[in-house]
PDB file of C-alpha atoms in Angstrom:
ATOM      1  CA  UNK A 896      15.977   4.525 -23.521  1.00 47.00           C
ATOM      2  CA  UNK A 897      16.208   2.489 -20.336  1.00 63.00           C
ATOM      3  CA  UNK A 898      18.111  -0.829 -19.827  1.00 85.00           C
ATOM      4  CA  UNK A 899      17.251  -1.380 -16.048  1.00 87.00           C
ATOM      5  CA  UNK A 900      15.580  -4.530 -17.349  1.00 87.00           C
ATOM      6  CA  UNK A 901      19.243  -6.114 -19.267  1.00 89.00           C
ATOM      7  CA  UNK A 902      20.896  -5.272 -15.647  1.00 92.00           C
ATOM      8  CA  UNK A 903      21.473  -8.183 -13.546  1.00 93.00           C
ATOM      9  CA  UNK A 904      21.423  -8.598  -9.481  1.00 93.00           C
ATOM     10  CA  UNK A 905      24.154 -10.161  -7.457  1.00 94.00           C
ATOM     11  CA  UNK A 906      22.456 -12.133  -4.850  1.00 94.00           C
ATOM     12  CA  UNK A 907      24.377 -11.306  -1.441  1.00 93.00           C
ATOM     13  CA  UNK A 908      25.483 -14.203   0.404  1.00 91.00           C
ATOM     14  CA  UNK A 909      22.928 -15.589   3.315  1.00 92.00           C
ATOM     15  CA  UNK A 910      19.939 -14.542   0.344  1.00 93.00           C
ATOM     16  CA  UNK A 911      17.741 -17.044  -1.049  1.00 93.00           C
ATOM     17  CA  UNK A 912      15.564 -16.252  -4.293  1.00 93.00           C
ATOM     18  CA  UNK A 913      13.516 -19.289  -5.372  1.00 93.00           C
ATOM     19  CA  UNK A 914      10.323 -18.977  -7.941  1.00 91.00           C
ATOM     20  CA  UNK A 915       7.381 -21.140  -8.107  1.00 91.00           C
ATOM     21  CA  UNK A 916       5.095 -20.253 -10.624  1.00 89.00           C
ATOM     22  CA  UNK A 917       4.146 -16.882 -10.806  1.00 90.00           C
ATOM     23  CA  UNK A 918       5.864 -16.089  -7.242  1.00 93.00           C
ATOM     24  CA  UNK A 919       8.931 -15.186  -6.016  1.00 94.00           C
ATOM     25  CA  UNK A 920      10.312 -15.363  -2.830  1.00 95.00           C
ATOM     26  CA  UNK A 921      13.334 -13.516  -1.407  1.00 95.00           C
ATOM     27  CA  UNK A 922      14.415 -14.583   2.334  1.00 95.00           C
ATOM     28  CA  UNK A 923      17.188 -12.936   3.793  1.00 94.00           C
ATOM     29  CA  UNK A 924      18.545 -12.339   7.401  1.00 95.00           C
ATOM     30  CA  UNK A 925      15.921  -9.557   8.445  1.00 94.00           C
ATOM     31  CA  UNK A 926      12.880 -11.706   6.980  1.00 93.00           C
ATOM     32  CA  UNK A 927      10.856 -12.968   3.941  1.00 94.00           C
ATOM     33  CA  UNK A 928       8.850 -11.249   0.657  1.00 94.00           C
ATOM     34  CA  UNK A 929       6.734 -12.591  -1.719  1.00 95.00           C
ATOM     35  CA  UNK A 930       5.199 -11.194  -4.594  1.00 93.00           C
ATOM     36  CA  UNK A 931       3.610 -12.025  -7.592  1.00 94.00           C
ATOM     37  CA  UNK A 932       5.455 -10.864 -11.048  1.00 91.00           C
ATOM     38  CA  UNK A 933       4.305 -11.515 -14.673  1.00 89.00           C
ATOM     39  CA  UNK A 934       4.321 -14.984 -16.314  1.00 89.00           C
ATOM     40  CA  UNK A 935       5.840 -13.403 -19.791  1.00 89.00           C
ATOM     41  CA  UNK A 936       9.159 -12.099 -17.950  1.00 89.00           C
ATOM     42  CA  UNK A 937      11.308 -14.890 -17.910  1.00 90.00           C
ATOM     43  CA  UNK A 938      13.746 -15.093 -14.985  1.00 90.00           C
ATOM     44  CA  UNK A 939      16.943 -17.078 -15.228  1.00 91.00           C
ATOM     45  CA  UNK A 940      19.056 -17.573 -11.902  1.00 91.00           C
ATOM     46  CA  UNK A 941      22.681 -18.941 -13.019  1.00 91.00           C
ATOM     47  CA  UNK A 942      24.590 -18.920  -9.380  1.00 89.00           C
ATOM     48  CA  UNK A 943      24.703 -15.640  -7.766  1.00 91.00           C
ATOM     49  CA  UNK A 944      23.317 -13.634 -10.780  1.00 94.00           C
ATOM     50  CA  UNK A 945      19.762 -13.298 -11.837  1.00 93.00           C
ATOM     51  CA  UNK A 946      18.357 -11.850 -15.054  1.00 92.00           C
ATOM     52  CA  UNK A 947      15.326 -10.939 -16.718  1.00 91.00           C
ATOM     53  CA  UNK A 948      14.360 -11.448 -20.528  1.00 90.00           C
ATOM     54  CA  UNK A 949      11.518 -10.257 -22.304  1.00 89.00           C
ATOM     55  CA  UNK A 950       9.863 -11.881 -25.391  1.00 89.00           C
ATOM     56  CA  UNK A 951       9.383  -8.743 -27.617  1.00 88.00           C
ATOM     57  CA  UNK A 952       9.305  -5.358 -27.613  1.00 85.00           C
ATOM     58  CA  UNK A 953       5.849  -4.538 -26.371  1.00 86.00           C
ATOM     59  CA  UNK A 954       6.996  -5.688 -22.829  1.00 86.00           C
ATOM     60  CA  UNK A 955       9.532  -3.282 -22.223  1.00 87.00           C
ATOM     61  CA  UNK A 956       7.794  -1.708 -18.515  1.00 87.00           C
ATOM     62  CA  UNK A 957       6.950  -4.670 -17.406  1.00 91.00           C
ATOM     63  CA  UNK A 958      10.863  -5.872 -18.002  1.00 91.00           C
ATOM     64  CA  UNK A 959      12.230  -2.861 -16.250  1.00 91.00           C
ATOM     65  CA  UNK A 960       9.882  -2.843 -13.324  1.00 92.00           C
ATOM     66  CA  UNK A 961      10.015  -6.343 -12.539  1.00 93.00           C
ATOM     67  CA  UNK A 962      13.417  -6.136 -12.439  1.00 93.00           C
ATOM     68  CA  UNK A 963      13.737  -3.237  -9.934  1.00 94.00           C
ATOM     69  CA  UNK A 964      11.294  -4.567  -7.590  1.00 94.00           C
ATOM     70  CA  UNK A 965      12.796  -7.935  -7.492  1.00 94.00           C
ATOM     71  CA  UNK A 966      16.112  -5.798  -6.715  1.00 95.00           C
ATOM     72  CA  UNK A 967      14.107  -3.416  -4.142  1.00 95.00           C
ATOM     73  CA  UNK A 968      13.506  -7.333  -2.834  1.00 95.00           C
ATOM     74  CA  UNK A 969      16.741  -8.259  -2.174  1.00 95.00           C
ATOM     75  CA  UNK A 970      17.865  -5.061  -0.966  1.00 95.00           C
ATOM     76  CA  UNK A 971      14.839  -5.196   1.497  1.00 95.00           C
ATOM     77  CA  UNK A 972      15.481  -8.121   2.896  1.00 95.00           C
ATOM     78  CA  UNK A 973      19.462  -7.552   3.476  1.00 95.00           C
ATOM     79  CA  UNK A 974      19.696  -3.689   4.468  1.00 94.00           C
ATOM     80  CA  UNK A 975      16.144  -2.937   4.646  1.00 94.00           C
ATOM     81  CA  UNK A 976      14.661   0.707   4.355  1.00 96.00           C
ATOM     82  CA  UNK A 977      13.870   3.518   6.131  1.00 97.00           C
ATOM     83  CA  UNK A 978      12.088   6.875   5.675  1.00 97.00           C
ATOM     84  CA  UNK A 979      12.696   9.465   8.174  1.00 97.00           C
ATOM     85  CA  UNK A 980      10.542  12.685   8.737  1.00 96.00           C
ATOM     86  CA  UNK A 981      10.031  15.811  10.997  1.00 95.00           C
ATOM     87  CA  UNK A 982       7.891  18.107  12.630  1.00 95.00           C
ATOM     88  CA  UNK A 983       8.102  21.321  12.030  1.00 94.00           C
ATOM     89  CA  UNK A 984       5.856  23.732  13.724  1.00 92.00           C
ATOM     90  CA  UNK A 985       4.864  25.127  17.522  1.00 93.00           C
ATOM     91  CA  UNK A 986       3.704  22.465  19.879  1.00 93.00           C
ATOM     92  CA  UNK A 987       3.908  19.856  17.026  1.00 95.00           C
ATOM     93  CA  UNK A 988       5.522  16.881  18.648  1.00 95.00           C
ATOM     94  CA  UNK A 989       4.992  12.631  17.932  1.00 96.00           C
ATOM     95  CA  UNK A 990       5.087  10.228  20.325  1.00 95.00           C
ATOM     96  CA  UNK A 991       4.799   6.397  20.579  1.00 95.00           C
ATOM     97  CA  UNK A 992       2.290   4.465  22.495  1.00 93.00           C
ATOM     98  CA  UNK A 993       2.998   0.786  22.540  1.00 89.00           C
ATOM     99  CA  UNK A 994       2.456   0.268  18.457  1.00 88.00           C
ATOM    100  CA  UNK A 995       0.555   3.435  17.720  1.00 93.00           C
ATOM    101  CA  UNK A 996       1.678   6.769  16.719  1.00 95.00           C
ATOM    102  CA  UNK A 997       0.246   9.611  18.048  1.00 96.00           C
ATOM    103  CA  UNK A 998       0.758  13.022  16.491  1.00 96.00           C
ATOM    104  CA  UNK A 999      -0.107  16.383  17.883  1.00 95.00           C
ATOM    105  CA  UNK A1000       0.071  18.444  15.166  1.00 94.00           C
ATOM    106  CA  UNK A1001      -2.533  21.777  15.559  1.00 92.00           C
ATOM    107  CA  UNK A1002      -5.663  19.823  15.548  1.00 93.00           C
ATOM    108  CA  UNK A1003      -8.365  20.042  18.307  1.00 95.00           C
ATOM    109  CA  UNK A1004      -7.292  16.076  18.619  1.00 96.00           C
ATOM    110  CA  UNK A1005      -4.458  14.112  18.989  1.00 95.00           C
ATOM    111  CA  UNK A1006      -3.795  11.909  15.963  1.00 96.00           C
ATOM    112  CA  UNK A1007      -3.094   8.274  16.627  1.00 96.00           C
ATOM    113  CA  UNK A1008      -1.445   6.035  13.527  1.00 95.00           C
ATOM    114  CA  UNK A1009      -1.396   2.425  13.738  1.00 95.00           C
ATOM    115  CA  UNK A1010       1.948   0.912  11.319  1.00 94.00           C
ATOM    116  CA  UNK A1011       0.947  -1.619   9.627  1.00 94.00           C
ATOM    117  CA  UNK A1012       2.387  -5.493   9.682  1.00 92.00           C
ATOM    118  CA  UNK A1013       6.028  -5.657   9.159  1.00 91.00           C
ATOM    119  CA  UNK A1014       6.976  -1.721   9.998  1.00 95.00           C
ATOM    120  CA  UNK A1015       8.236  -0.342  12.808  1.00 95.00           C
ATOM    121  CA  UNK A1016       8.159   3.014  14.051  1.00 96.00           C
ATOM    122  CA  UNK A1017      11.069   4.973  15.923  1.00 95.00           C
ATOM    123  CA  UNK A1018      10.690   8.570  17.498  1.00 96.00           C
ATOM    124  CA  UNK A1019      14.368   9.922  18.683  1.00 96.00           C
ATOM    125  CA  UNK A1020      12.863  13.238  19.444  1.00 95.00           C
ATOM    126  CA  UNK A1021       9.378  14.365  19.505  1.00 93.00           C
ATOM    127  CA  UNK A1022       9.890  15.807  16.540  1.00 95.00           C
ATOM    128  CA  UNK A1023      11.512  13.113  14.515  1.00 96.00           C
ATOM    129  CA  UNK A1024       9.802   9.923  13.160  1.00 96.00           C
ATOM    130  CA  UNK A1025      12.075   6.966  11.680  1.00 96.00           C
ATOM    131  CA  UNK A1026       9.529   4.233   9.523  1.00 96.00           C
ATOM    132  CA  UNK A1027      11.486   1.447   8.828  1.00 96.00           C
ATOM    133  CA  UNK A1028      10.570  -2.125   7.016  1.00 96.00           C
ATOM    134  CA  UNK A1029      12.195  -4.576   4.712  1.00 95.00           C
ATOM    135  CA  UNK A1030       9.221  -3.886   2.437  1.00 95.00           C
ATOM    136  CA  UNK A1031       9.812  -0.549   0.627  1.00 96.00           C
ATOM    137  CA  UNK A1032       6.506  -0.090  -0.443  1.00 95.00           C
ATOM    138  CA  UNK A1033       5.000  -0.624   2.706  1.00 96.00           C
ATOM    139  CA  UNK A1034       7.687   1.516   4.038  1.00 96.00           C
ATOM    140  CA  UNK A1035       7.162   4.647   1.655  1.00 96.00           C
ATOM    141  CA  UNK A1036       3.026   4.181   1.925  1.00 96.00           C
ATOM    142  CA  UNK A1037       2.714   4.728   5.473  1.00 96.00           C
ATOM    143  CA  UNK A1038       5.578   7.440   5.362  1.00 96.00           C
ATOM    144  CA  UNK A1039       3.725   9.249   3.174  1.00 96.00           C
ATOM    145  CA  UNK A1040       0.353   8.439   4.456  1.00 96.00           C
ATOM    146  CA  UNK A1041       1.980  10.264   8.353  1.00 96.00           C
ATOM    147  CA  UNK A1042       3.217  13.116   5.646  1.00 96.00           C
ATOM    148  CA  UNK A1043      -0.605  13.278   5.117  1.00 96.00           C
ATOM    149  CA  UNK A1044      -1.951  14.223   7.855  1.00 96.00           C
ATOM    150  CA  UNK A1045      -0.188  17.619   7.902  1.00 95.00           C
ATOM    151  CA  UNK A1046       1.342  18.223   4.930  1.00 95.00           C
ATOM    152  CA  UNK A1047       3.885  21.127   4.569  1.00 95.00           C
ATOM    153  CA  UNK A1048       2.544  24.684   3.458  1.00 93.00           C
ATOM    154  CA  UNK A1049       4.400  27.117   1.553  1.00 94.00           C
ATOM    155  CA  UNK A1050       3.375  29.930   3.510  1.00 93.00           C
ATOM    156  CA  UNK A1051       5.157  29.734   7.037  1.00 92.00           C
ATOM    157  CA  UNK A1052       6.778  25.860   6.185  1.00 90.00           C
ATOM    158  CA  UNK A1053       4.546  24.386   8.562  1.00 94.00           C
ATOM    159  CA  UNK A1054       3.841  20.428   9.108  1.00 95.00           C
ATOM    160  CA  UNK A1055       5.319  16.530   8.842  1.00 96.00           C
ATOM    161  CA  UNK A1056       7.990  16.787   5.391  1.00 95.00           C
ATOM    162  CA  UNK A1057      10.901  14.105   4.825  1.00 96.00           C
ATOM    163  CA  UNK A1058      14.542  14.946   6.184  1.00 95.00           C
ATOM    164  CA  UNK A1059      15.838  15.912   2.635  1.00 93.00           C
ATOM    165  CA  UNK A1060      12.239  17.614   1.977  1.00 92.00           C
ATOM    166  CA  UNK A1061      12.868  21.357   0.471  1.00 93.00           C
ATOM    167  CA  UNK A1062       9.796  23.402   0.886  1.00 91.00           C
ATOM    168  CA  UNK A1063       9.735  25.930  -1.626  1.00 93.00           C
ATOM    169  CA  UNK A1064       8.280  29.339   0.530  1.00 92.00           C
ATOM    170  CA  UNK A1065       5.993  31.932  -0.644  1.00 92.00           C
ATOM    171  CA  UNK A1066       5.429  35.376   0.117  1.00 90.00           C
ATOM    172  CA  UNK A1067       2.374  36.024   1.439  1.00 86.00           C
ATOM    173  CA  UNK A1068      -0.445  38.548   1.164  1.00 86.00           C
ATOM    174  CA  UNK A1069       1.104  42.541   1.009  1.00 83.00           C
ATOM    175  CA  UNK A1070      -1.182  45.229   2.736  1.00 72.00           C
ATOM    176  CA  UNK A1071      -1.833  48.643   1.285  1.00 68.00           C
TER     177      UNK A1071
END
């Protein structure tokens, strides 16, 4: 059984968390959220510490989640986040044009990616891409939405994975 929910968060210094209604808003030194969390979580702010409490039983998700994205919040806002992910593959290489991405990755066409509001896009090496964001949502949905566009196959480990991806390889077809 989980008790994310019971866990409280330690507001960093230069953080501020205030609620009004059904919103809460983090600002910190690399920007602002907002987001809208459920009216039957109760959120008590005592100093530095915050904590959730639930009514009854039959809110136990909700408890836990709001919890962790109020925390992803804070965290955001402070360190922020980043997802980092590579090319692997002949003539695959990334590049960035002003605010686009453009990815060359064994299609007839070049494709170009444009990150959306709040996200920025790094490329060290043409075959590294670094998202980064204060929003890890955002962050981890256009990550994965790059990842997308040429997934990694088993056979020969081909296409855009995370850094820590493991590919698991298969053999492939055996002649007579």
């Amino acid at each position: 059984m989980s008790r994310i929910g019971y866990k409280t968060i330690t507001v960093p210094a230069g953080v501020t968390v205030t609620k009004d209604g059904d919103n809460i808003t983090v600002k910190g030194p690399k920007g602002e959220l907002t987001r809208a969390f459920a009216p039957e979580i109760e959120m008590k702010q005592e100093g530095t510490e915050i904590s959730f409490s639930r009514p009854d039983d039959s809110f136990k998700a909700l408890h836990g989640t709001m919890r962790a994205n109020l925390n992803n919040m804070v965290v955001g806002v402070t360190e922020g986040y980043v997802k980092q992910l590579k090319l692997v593959g002949v003539g695959y290489r990334a590049q960035k044009q002003g605010e686009k991405l453009v990815l060359n990755v064994g299609y007839s066409h070049p494709v170009e990616m444009q990150a959306p509001k709040g996200v920025s896009i790094d490329v060290p090496s043409n075959t590294e891409i670094n998202v980064s964001g204060i929003s890890k949502q955002v962050v981890g949905q256009f990550a994965a939405e790059i990842r997308a566009v040429r997934s990694p196959e088993p056979y020969k480990g081909k296409g855009i994975r995370y850094v820590d991806e493991y590919v698991r390889r298969k053999e492939g077809k055996t002649g007579k």
